Amino acid sequence: MTELKRTPLYDLHNELGAKMVPFAGYDMPVQYPLGVMKEHQHTREAAGVFDVSHMGQVILSGESWDHVARSFESLVPMDVLGLEDGRQRYGMFTNDAGGIEDDLMFARRGNDLFVVVNAACKDADIARMKAALEPEIMVAAITDRALIAVQGPGAEAAVAGMDPAAADMTFMDVRDLSLDGVDVWASRSGYTGEDGYEISAPEDQADALTRALLALDGVEAIGLGARDSLRLEAGLCLYGHDIDAETNPVEGALNWAIQKVRRNGGDRAGGFPGADVVLAAFENGASRKRVGLQPEGRAPMREGVEVFDAAEGGHHVGTVTSGGFGPTTGGPVAMGYISIDHSKIGTPLWGEVRGKRMPLSVAKLPFVAANFKR
Amino acid sequence: MKFTEEHEWLRVEGDEVVVGITIHAAEQLGDVVFVELPDEGLTVSKDDEVVVIESVKAASDILAPIDGEITEVNGTLTDNPSAVNEDAQGEAWFFKMKPSDPSQMDEFMDEAGYQKFIG
């Protein structure tokens, strides 16, 4: 086994008493002494700081914004060209079969494109971008910066207390800030369904900045365990589980992320890997769809639970792809792929847990309403 | 109180034995969110899976530590599973059983032995 990589906050995690686990090749904090449940609730009620430095940060640059944006559009089904300076969007890399190779956030910083990708996919993503876009576009993996998320209703007070300009940002804005003397690239976004920021900071200053944030009232360190339950309640996909190379964006209920200009009839329709499959799915619909699943009892239904249309016998209609206990909803929550004819909200279904069929129903996502600053 | 290598505790109460999990086990599990208890009156053999316990992290089974009959279950855990984290070796017992062979308990550890076992 290869040695686990460490983020610039590794020493801090240990000092805080974190339980460290291997995740995507990194030694990461799954929880702190507070525990997953309290960390989750704290983030919804106050503010949490997450180390997400394992994620990939990449900058694409070229002769002009137009050139960079049009080049990136050859890899993603999003409207990149229409992105205003200082704004961010959700996106995904597709493959020739229309499947999703990774999901990502991309932001315009002047004429550059700043892309944040998943840790487990970052090597493949960087190789994909380099192969497709170099040498006309420069693809630079940023390996000397940490990424710190500050999430929750108290995030604005925490970050804006260090740089008041943070308060002027709205959801999906990006801006350079100076936090406690550290020059950072901040976006007003995250992966919890709460208001908050993701902050890219130079690696040698990340520890001091994180300690300064944690020293503020109402700010706690939050591990990957709570990050997962927060994003699940928020209805957000975990790559490799809720979406993967075998699921296309329409099946993944991510139609909203593909702007009209890239769909049939749009000025720049298609032109990304698997466009024929994805655009056909828009026209004809998909045979299955990612939906929320609300177990009726208290038993969590986790990834891999098979879903049926009857309490006994009947047909297999889908599979849970993420599931667990939602600390904010106070009960189990799940999402998964369900055949399209059983995917209407409210449809009663059964999930098989330990050989027993337990009732659940198709539910609206998110389970907990988003709390963004629009 | 006696302790098993499966991180259960047993306390003799008259001709019954009360069974729960140790504080150490509860800490390892993390926040408990769901407990499924057996039916009262069920006859079980040592190592039968009798309780399902789910934490925020994963599902685990609790095994019958000895042969016998389940005489009572702690139904309050169904509504308040977090009691397992709060008072694992007190209020949050799982079930009581009538042992068919009390000598099966002889092999279990005492508190000092268990503390040594978890090191």
mmCIF file of C-alpha atoms in Angstrom, chain A residues 40 44 50 190-194 224-239 241-243 290 303 321-324 333-335 365-368:
data_model
loop_
_atom_site.group_PDB
_atom_site.id
_atom_site.type_symbol
_atom_site.label_atom_id
_atom_site.label_comp_id
_atom_site.label_asym_id
_atom_site.label_seq_id
_atom_site.Cartn_x
_atom_site.Cartn_y
_atom_site.Cartn_z
ATOM 1 C CA HIS A 40 -23.522 18.035 11.664
ATOM 2 C CA ARG A 44 -26.546 23.740 10.460
ATOM 3 C CA PHE A 50 -13.781 21.565 6.843
ATOM 4 C CA GLY A 190 -20.026 24.573 -0.541
ATOM 5 C CA TYR A 191 -21.301 21.050 -0.123
ATOM 6 C CA THR A 192 -23.639 21.222 2.863
ATOM 7 C CA GLY A 193 -26.755 23.041 1.645
ATOM 8 C CA GLU A 194 -25.796 25.894 3.958
ATOM 9 C CA LEU A 224 -15.807 14.027 6.559
ATOM 10 C CA GLY A 225 -18.503 12.034 8.385
ATOM 11 C CA ALA A 226 -20.680 15.083 8.965
ATOM 12 C CA ARG A 227 -19.778 16.443 5.542
ATOM 13 C CA ASP A 228 -21.396 13.322 4.085
ATOM 14 C CA SER A 229 -24.612 13.534 6.135
ATOM 15 C CA LEU A 230 -24.878 17.278 5.435
ATOM 16 C CA ARG A 231 -24.596 16.829 1.680
ATOM 17 C CA LEU A 232 -26.997 13.866 1.734
ATOM 18 C CA GLU A 233 -29.702 15.920 3.483
ATOM 19 C CA ALA A 234 -28.982 18.686 0.947
ATOM 20 C CA GLY A 235 -29.617 16.210 -1.900
ATOM 21 C CA LEU A 236 -26.125 16.702 -3.331
ATOM 22 C CA CYS A 237 -24.428 13.901 -5.280
ATOM 23 C CA LEU A 238 -21.352 12.078 -4.069
ATOM 24 C CA TYR A 239 -19.297 11.144 -7.115
ATOM 25 C CA HIS A 241 -21.878 6.680 -5.555
ATOM 26 C CA ASP A 242 -24.814 8.814 -6.748
ATOM 27 C CA ILE A 243 -23.291 9.548 -10.128
ATOM 28 C CA ARG A 290 -31.964 9.662 -9.185
ATOM 29 C CA GLU A 303 -25.844 2.325 -0.198
ATOM 30 C CA THR A 321 -26.795 4.886 -3.813
ATOM 31 C CA SER A 322 -26.419 6.976 -0.623
ATOM 32 C CA GLY A 323 -28.217 6.565 2.643
ATOM 33 C CA GLY A 324 -27.879 7.026 6.335
ATOM 34 C CA VAL A 333 -32.672 9.636 4.532
ATOM 35 C CA ALA A 334 -31.484 8.154 1.263
ATOM 36 C CA MET A 335 -31.236 8.663 -2.441
ATOM 37 C CA LEU A 365 -34.889 16.560 -2.696
ATOM 38 C CA PRO A 366 -33.410 18.226 -0.755
ATOM 39 C CA PHE A 367 -34.475 16.794 2.605
ATOM 40 C CA VAL A 368 -33.334 20.001 4.288
#
